[in-house]
Short mmCIF file of C-alpha atoms in Angstrom, two decimals:
data_model
loop_
_atom_site.label_atom_id
_atom_site.label_comp_id
_atom_site.label_asym_id
_atom_site.label_seq_id
_atom_site.Cartn_x
_atom_site.Cartn_y
_atom_site.Cartn_z
CA MET C 109 0.00 0.00 0.00
CA GLN C 110 1.42 3.38 -1.05
CA VAL C 111 1.36 6.55 1.02
CA ALA C 112 -0.11 9.70 -0.58
CA ASP C 113 2.44 12.11 -2.05
CA GLU C 114 3.36 15.01 0.25
CA ASN C 115 3.17 17.42 -2.77
CA PRO C 116 -0.23 16.71 -4.29
CA PRO C 117 -0.89 18.11 -7.77
CA SER C 118 -2.61 21.53 -7.90
CA TYR C 119 -5.97 21.73 -9.63
CA PHE C 120 -5.80 25.55 -9.92
CA ALA C 121 -3.60 27.49 -12.33
CA SER C 122 -0.71 29.17 -10.59
CA THR C 123 -0.41 32.96 -10.66
CA ASN C 124 1.78 34.33 -13.42
CA PRO C 125 5.12 35.34 -11.86
CA THR C 126 4.90 38.62 -13.81
CA TYR C 127 1.94 39.69 -11.67
CA ARG C 128 3.92 39.21 -8.46
CA GLU C 129 7.02 41.01 -9.70
CA LYS C 130 7.36 44.69 -8.74
CA THR C 131 8.67 46.77 -11.65
CA THR C 132 8.83 50.46 -12.51
CA ARG C 133 6.87 49.82 -15.70
CA GLY C 134 4.06 48.16 -13.77
CA GLY C 135 3.94 50.97 -11.20
CA VAL C 136 3.68 53.68 -13.87
CA PHE C 137 0.97 51.73 -15.67
CA THR C 138 -1.01 51.33 -12.43
CA VAL C 139 -0.82 55.07 -11.72
CA LEU C 140 -2.02 55.92 -15.24
CA VAL C 141 -4.96 53.53 -14.96
CA GLY C 142 -5.87 55.02 -11.58
CA LEU C 143 -5.83 58.56 -13.01
CA VAL C 144 -8.05 57.57 -15.94
CA VAL C 145 -10.54 55.90 -13.58
CA ALA C 146 -10.57 58.95 -11.27
CA VAL C 147 -11.19 61.39 -14.16
CA LEU C 148 -14.06 59.36 -15.62
CA VAL C 149 -15.65 58.77 -12.21
CA TRP C 150 -15.47 62.51 -11.45
CA HIS C 151 -17.10 63.31 -14.81
CA GLU C 152 -19.98 60.92 -14.13
CA THR C 153 -20.39 62.22 -10.57
CA ARG C 154 -20.52 65.83 -11.75
CA GLU C 155 -23.12 64.99 -14.39
CA PHE C 156 -25.20 63.15 -11.76
CA LEU C 157 -25.04 66.03 -9.25
CA TRP C 158 -25.32 69.09 -11.51
CA GLY C 159 -26.50 67.74 -14.84
CA GLU C 160 -25.27 68.62 -18.30
CA ALA C 161 -26.81 71.15 -20.66
CA GLY C 162 -27.88 70.18 -24.17
CA TYR C 163 -28.40 72.84 -26.86
CA GLU C 164 -30.90 72.73 -29.73
CA PHE C 165 -31.40 75.36 -32.44
CA SER C 166 -34.62 75.71 -34.40
CA VAL C 167 -36.71 78.25 -36.26
CA ASP C 168 -38.57 80.54 -33.87
CA ARG C 169 -42.22 79.62 -34.35
CA GLY C 170 -43.48 81.54 -31.33
CA ILE C 171 -45.69 84.57 -31.76
CA ALA C 172 -45.02 87.40 -29.33
CA HIS C 173 -45.90 91.06 -29.60
CA GLU C 174 -43.87 92.49 -26.75
CA LEU C 175 -40.38 92.09 -25.36
CA GLN C 176 -39.13 92.94 -21.88
CA LEU C 177 -36.07 95.22 -21.90
CA ASN C 178 -33.94 95.56 -18.75
CA PHE C 179 -31.52 98.46 -18.49
CA ASP C 180 -29.17 99.71 -15.79
CA ALA C 181 -26.39 102.18 -16.60
CA THR C 182 -24.53 105.21 -15.28
CA VAL C 183 -23.74 108.13 -17.62
CA ALA C 184 -21.19 110.82 -16.72
CA THR C 185 -23.58 113.70 -17.43
CA PRO C 186 -25.71 115.56 -14.87
CA CYS C 187 -29.12 113.99 -14.43
CA HIS C 188 -31.21 116.87 -15.81
CA TYR C 189 -29.63 116.96 -19.28
CA LEU C 190 -30.17 113.36 -20.42
CA THR C 191 -33.16 111.96 -22.29
CA VAL C 192 -34.00 108.33 -23.16
CA ASP C 193 -36.04 107.36 -26.23
CA VAL C 194 -36.96 104.23 -28.22
CA ARG C 195 -37.72 104.16 -31.94
CA ASP C 196 -38.74 100.87 -33.60
CA ALA C 197 -39.23 99.53 -37.12
CA VAL C 198 -42.97 100.21 -36.95
CA GLY C 199 -42.19 103.92 -36.83
CA ASP C 200 -43.25 104.55 -33.25
CA ARG C 201 -41.13 106.79 -31.08
CA LEU C 202 -41.43 106.34 -27.33
CA HIS C 203 -40.12 108.89 -24.90
CA VAL C 204 -39.23 106.49 -22.10
CA SER C 205 -37.35 108.77 -19.74
CA ASP C 206 -40.27 108.45 -17.34
CA GLU C 207 -40.35 104.64 -17.71
CA PHE C 208 -36.95 104.31 -16.05
CA LYS C 209 -35.85 105.49 -12.64
CA LYS C 210 -33.17 108.18 -12.54
CA ASP C 211 -30.89 108.92 -9.62
CA GLY C 212 -28.03 111.38 -9.31
CA THR C 213 -24.73 109.73 -8.42
CA THR C 214 -20.99 109.94 -9.02
CA PHE C 215 -19.33 108.26 -11.97
CA ASP C 216 -17.38 105.27 -10.71
CA VAL C 217 -15.94 102.64 -13.04
CA GLY C 218 -15.45 100.08 -10.28
CA GLN C 219 -14.73 96.61 -11.69
CA ALA C 220 -16.22 97.33 -15.11
CA GLN C 221 -14.14 96.58 -18.20
CA HIS C 222 -14.10 97.46 -21.88
CA LEU C 223 -15.56 94.90 -24.26
CA GLU C 224 -11.95 94.18 -25.28
CA SER C 225 -11.24 93.15 -21.63
CA GLN C 226 -9.18 96.23 -20.79
CA ARG C 227 -9.50 98.04 -17.50
CA ALA C 228 -10.76 101.63 -17.62
CA SER C 229 -10.41 104.54 -15.24
CA LYS C 230 -11.96 107.98 -14.90
CA GLU C 231 -12.17 110.58 -12.20
CA ALA C 232 -15.43 110.76 -10.27
CA SER C 233 -17.91 113.38 -11.50
CA ALA C 234 -21.60 114.24 -11.33
CA SER C 235 -23.48 111.51 -13.17
CA LYS C 236 -26.87 109.98 -13.73
CA MET C 237 -27.94 106.41 -13.03
CA ILE C 238 -30.74 105.11 -15.27
CA TYR C 239 -32.32 101.76 -14.44
CA GLY C 240 -35.55 99.82 -14.78
CA SER C 241 -37.55 97.53 -17.09
CA MET C 242 -40.09 98.25 -19.79
CA GLU C 243 -42.05 96.50 -22.54
CA VAL C 244 -41.13 97.22 -26.18
CA LYS C 245 -42.45 95.79 -29.43
CA LYS C 246 -40.72 92.60 -30.52
CA VAL C 247 -39.36 94.17 -33.70
CA THR C 248 -36.13 95.85 -34.70
CA GLY C 249 -35.63 98.93 -32.55
CA ASN C 250 -33.20 101.51 -31.25
CA LEU C 251 -32.83 102.60 -27.64
CA HIS C 252 -30.78 105.79 -27.44
CA ILE C 253 -29.61 108.21 -24.79
CA THR C 254 -28.94 111.78 -25.91
CA THR C 255 -28.54 115.20 -24.34
CA LEU C 256 -31.13 117.96 -24.50
CA GLY C 257 -30.77 120.12 -27.60
CA HIS C 258 -28.47 117.64 -29.37
CA GLY C 259 -30.93 115.15 -30.76
CA TYR C 260 -34.67 115.63 -30.71
CA LEU C 261 -36.13 119.12 -30.72
CA SER C 262 -35.96 120.66 -27.28
CA TRP C 263 -36.44 124.11 -25.79
CA GLU C 264 -33.36 123.58 -23.67
CA HIS C 265 -29.76 123.31 -24.86
CA THR C 266 -27.08 121.44 -22.92
CA ASP C 267 -23.84 123.31 -22.34
CA HIS C 268 -20.97 121.55 -24.12
CA ALA C 269 -18.84 121.72 -20.98
CA LEU C 270 -21.38 119.50 -19.19
CA MET C 271 -21.60 116.88 -21.93
CA ASN C 272 -19.73 113.66 -21.26
CA LEU C 273 -21.12 110.40 -22.62
CA SER C 274 -18.72 108.11 -20.78
CA HIS C 275 -20.86 105.33 -19.34
CA VAL C 276 -20.88 102.11 -17.36
CA ILE C 277 -23.46 99.46 -18.33
CA HIS C 278 -24.34 97.44 -15.26
CA GLU C 279 -27.02 95.39 -17.02
CA PHE C 280 -28.55 95.23 -20.47
CA SER C 281 -30.78 92.24 -21.14
CA PHE C 282 -34.05 91.09 -22.67
CA GLY C 283 -36.63 88.94 -20.91
CA PRO C 284 -36.61 87.42 -17.41
CA TYR C 285 -33.32 87.10 -15.59
CA PHE C 286 -31.52 83.77 -15.89
CA PRO C 287 -28.17 83.37 -14.05
CA ARG C 288 -26.60 80.92 -16.51
CA ILE C 289 -26.81 83.37 -19.42
CA VAL C 290 -23.88 85.79 -19.61
CA GLN C 291 -24.92 89.02 -21.32
CA PRO C 292 -21.97 90.62 -23.19
CA LEU C 293 -22.73 94.21 -22.16
CA ASP C 294 -23.08 93.55 -18.44
CA ASN C 295 -20.40 95.31 -16.37
CA SER C 296 -18.84 97.05 -19.39
CA VAL C 297 -17.55 100.62 -19.67
CA GLU C 298 -16.67 103.17 -22.36
CA ILE C 299 -14.71 106.35 -21.68
CA THR C 300 -14.44 109.55 -23.73
CA SER C 301 -12.88 112.95 -23.11
CA VAL C 302 -14.73 114.93 -25.81
CA PRO C 303 -18.33 116.19 -25.60
CA PHE C 304 -19.34 115.05 -29.11
CA HIS C 305 -18.96 111.29 -29.20
CA ILE C 306 -21.19 108.58 -30.70
CA PHE C 307 -21.34 105.13 -29.10
CA GLN C 308 -23.19 102.47 -31.10
CA TYR C 309 -24.05 98.92 -30.06
CA PHE C 310 -25.51 96.48 -32.62
CA LEU C 311 -27.31 93.60 -30.91
CA SER C 312 -28.65 90.35 -32.39
CA VAL C 313 -31.32 88.99 -30.03
CA VAL C 314 -32.12 85.25 -29.94
CA SER C 315 -35.13 83.75 -28.18
CA THR C 316 -33.98 81.23 -25.54
CA THR C 317 -35.97 78.59 -23.65
CA TYR C 318 -34.45 76.84 -20.64
CA VAL C 319 -35.86 73.46 -19.56
CA ASP C 320 -34.63 72.09 -16.22
CA ALA C 321 -34.55 68.45 -15.06
CA SER C 322 -38.14 68.79 -13.75
CA ARG C 323 -39.27 69.97 -17.22
CA ARG C 324 -40.04 73.47 -16.00
CA ARG C 325 -39.64 76.08 -18.74
CA LEU C 326 -38.30 79.62 -18.66
CA HIS C 327 -38.63 81.80 -21.77
CA THR C 328 -36.05 84.55 -22.03
CA HIS C 329 -33.58 86.05 -24.54
CA GLN C 330 -29.85 86.44 -25.06
CA TYR C 331 -27.83 88.38 -27.60
CA SER C 332 -24.50 88.97 -29.27
CA VAL C 333 -23.14 92.49 -29.72
CA THR C 334 -20.82 94.50 -31.95
CA GLU C 335 -19.58 97.88 -30.68
CA MET C 336 -18.42 100.94 -32.57
CA GLY C 337 -17.50 104.41 -31.31
CA ARG C 338 -16.33 107.57 -33.03
CA GLU C 339 -15.93 111.28 -32.41
CA THR C 340 -18.02 113.77 -34.33
CA GLN C 341 -18.21 117.52 -34.86
CA HIS C 342 -20.92 119.88 -33.71
CA GLY C 343 -23.72 119.91 -36.30
CA ARG C 344 -22.40 116.84 -38.18
CA GLY C 345 -23.90 114.11 -36.07
CA VAL C 346 -25.98 113.39 -32.99
CA PRO C 347 -23.81 112.57 -29.97
CA GLY C 348 -25.30 109.85 -27.83
CA ILE C 349 -25.40 106.19 -26.82
CA PHE C 350 -27.34 104.01 -29.27
CA PHE C 351 -28.46 100.40 -28.76
CA LYS C 352 -29.73 99.01 -32.07
CA TYR C 353 -31.30 95.58 -31.53
CA ASP C 354 -32.52 93.15 -34.17
CA ILE C 355 -34.68 90.06 -33.48
CA GLU C 356 -33.24 86.91 -35.06
CA PRO C 357 -35.71 84.35 -36.56
CA MET C 358 -34.22 81.45 -34.60
CA SER C 359 -34.71 79.93 -31.18
CA LEU C 360 -32.33 78.22 -28.77
CA THR C 361 -33.51 75.54 -26.35
CA VAL C 362 -31.28 74.62 -23.41
CA ARG C 363 -32.18 71.32 -21.73
CA GLU C 364 -30.71 70.22 -18.42
CA ARG C 365 -29.97 66.49 -18.58
CA THR C 366 -29.31 64.38 -15.49
CA THR C 367 -29.20 60.66 -14.65
CA THR C 368 -30.99 58.66 -11.96
CA PHE C 369 -29.08 57.08 -9.08
CA LEU C 370 -29.49 53.58 -10.56
CA GLN C 371 -28.17 54.75 -13.93
CA PHE C 372 -25.29 56.44 -12.12
CA LEU C 373 -24.29 53.18 -10.37
CA ILE C 374 -24.58 51.14 -13.58
CA ARG C 375 -22.42 53.60 -15.51
CA LEU C 376 -19.81 53.65 -12.74
CA ALA C 377 -19.64 49.84 -12.72
CA GLY C 378 -19.30 49.77 -16.50
CA ILE C 379 -16.54 52.38 -16.48
CA VAL C 380 -14.46 50.78 -13.73
CA GLY C 381 -14.92 47.22 -15.00
CA GLY C 382 -14.23 48.13 -18.62
CA ILE C 383 -11.06 50.03 -17.78
CA LEU C 384 -9.72 47.21 -15.58
CA VAL C 385 -10.34 44.57 -18.25
CA CYS C 386 -8.83 46.67 -21.04
CA SER C 387 -5.85 47.69 -18.91
CA ASP C 388 -5.14 44.04 -18.00
CA PHE C 389 -5.18 43.06 -21.67
CA GLY C 390 -3.00 46.03 -22.58
CA PHE C 391 -0.49 45.27 -19.84
CA ARG C 392 -0.20 41.63 -20.92
CA THR C 393 0.33 42.63 -24.54
CA ALA C 394 2.91 45.28 -23.68
CA ASP C 395 4.77 42.96 -21.32
CA HIS C 396 4.85 40.23 -23.97
CA LEU C 397 6.25 42.61 -26.59
CA VAL C 398 8.86 44.00 -24.22
CA SER C 399 10.04 40.57 -23.08
CA HIS C 400 10.36 39.21 -26.64
CA PHE C 401 11.62 42.18 -28.65
CA LEU C 402 13.47 44.36 -26.18
CA ALA C 403 15.13 41.68 -24.04
CA GLY C 404 18.85 41.03 -24.61
CA PRO C 405 20.35 37.80 -26.07
CA PRO C 406 20.40 34.71 -23.81
CA LYS C 407 23.42 34.45 -21.54
CA THR C 408 26.07 31.79 -22.47
CA PRO C 409 27.19 29.58 -19.55
CA LEU C 410 30.88 29.61 -18.55
CA PRO C 411 33.14 26.97 -20.21
CA GLY C 412 33.45 23.78 -18.26
CA PHE C 413 30.40 24.53 -16.18
CA VAL C 414 27.69 21.97 -16.46
CA PRO C 415 24.59 22.63 -14.46
CA SER C 416 23.71 19.76 -12.20
CA PRO C 417 20.36 18.14 -12.76
CA ALA C 418 17.72 18.87 -10.24
CA ALA C 419 17.51 16.28 -7.56
CA LYS C 420 14.44 14.18 -7.75
CA PRO C 421 12.41 13.98 -4.59
CA PRO C 422 12.47 10.51 -3.06
CA ASN C 423 9.44 8.38 -3.62
CA ARG C 424 8.34 7.64 -0.14
CA SER C 425 6.16 4.61 0.10
CA PHE C 426 5.82 1.67 2.37
CA ALA C 427 4.46 -1.79 2.02
CA SER C 428 2.44 -3.68 4.44
CA GLY C 429 4.41 -5.93 6.80
CA PHE C 430 2.12 -8.82 6.14
CA GLY C 431 3.61 -11.49 3.91
CA ARG C 432 7.25 -10.42 4.45
CA ASP C 433 9.83 -13.02 5.33
#
């Protein structure tokens, strides 16, 4: 009767020695895989927490007769000598000085910047702050600020020494306020040192609808702007600040897209599992190529040296004592 072998055969495949060997190449590869996993997990987490906006453009099929205009600016001219008017493509002229609130203040640039992102500075002087909201026709129009006697017919004439059309635009927008829309003219400034100066802003207004994750809708507007300014001579032009806006026949829809918690977990599992599987395959392939193509030639043994064969383990067995002489 034979005794069982002390080293029984293994029924499970042994671990590849390469996986237990610590190398610089393996460490760098592990760090890179960890960084990729961290970046993708952070992207999915951010999309789950805050959502991601999707943009769709289409022809504006809505019918609207009025448009809300929001205006807040400071002009470096004494309050009494400024007038605000709106003229639209229909031919109507609205004297809207009474539609806005007017307060006397000092001209302070503060943190405002030029549209070309340059800081501006000007000494404080008597100024006028004009702010408020009003309804205008949803057609091409022109909002302009001029001085008395240098534009529309007026019984009063503004002294040239008091005229200064330097201005800071705190807000210029159309429609309800929406914090994610950045209006180009907000917190902008233009400075001049001459009394006869023309500032012109050409605005292209686009209807915008925002839809949040709960499918609530907010209808507002945003615009792009082109600015031009030039000096003029007395009697050869009307000095003032002109906002010429045009309504574009297109509409922009912004949809906030988020994922559920179950979808978030499934996507995380897919990302982590997929990267680990692909990285394992890539590491095996790279290690195989390096070991076969970049390894040096096999080492030649020294002359006269013959490696001794491995000793065979003794076959330990015993026989039963019965039947022995």
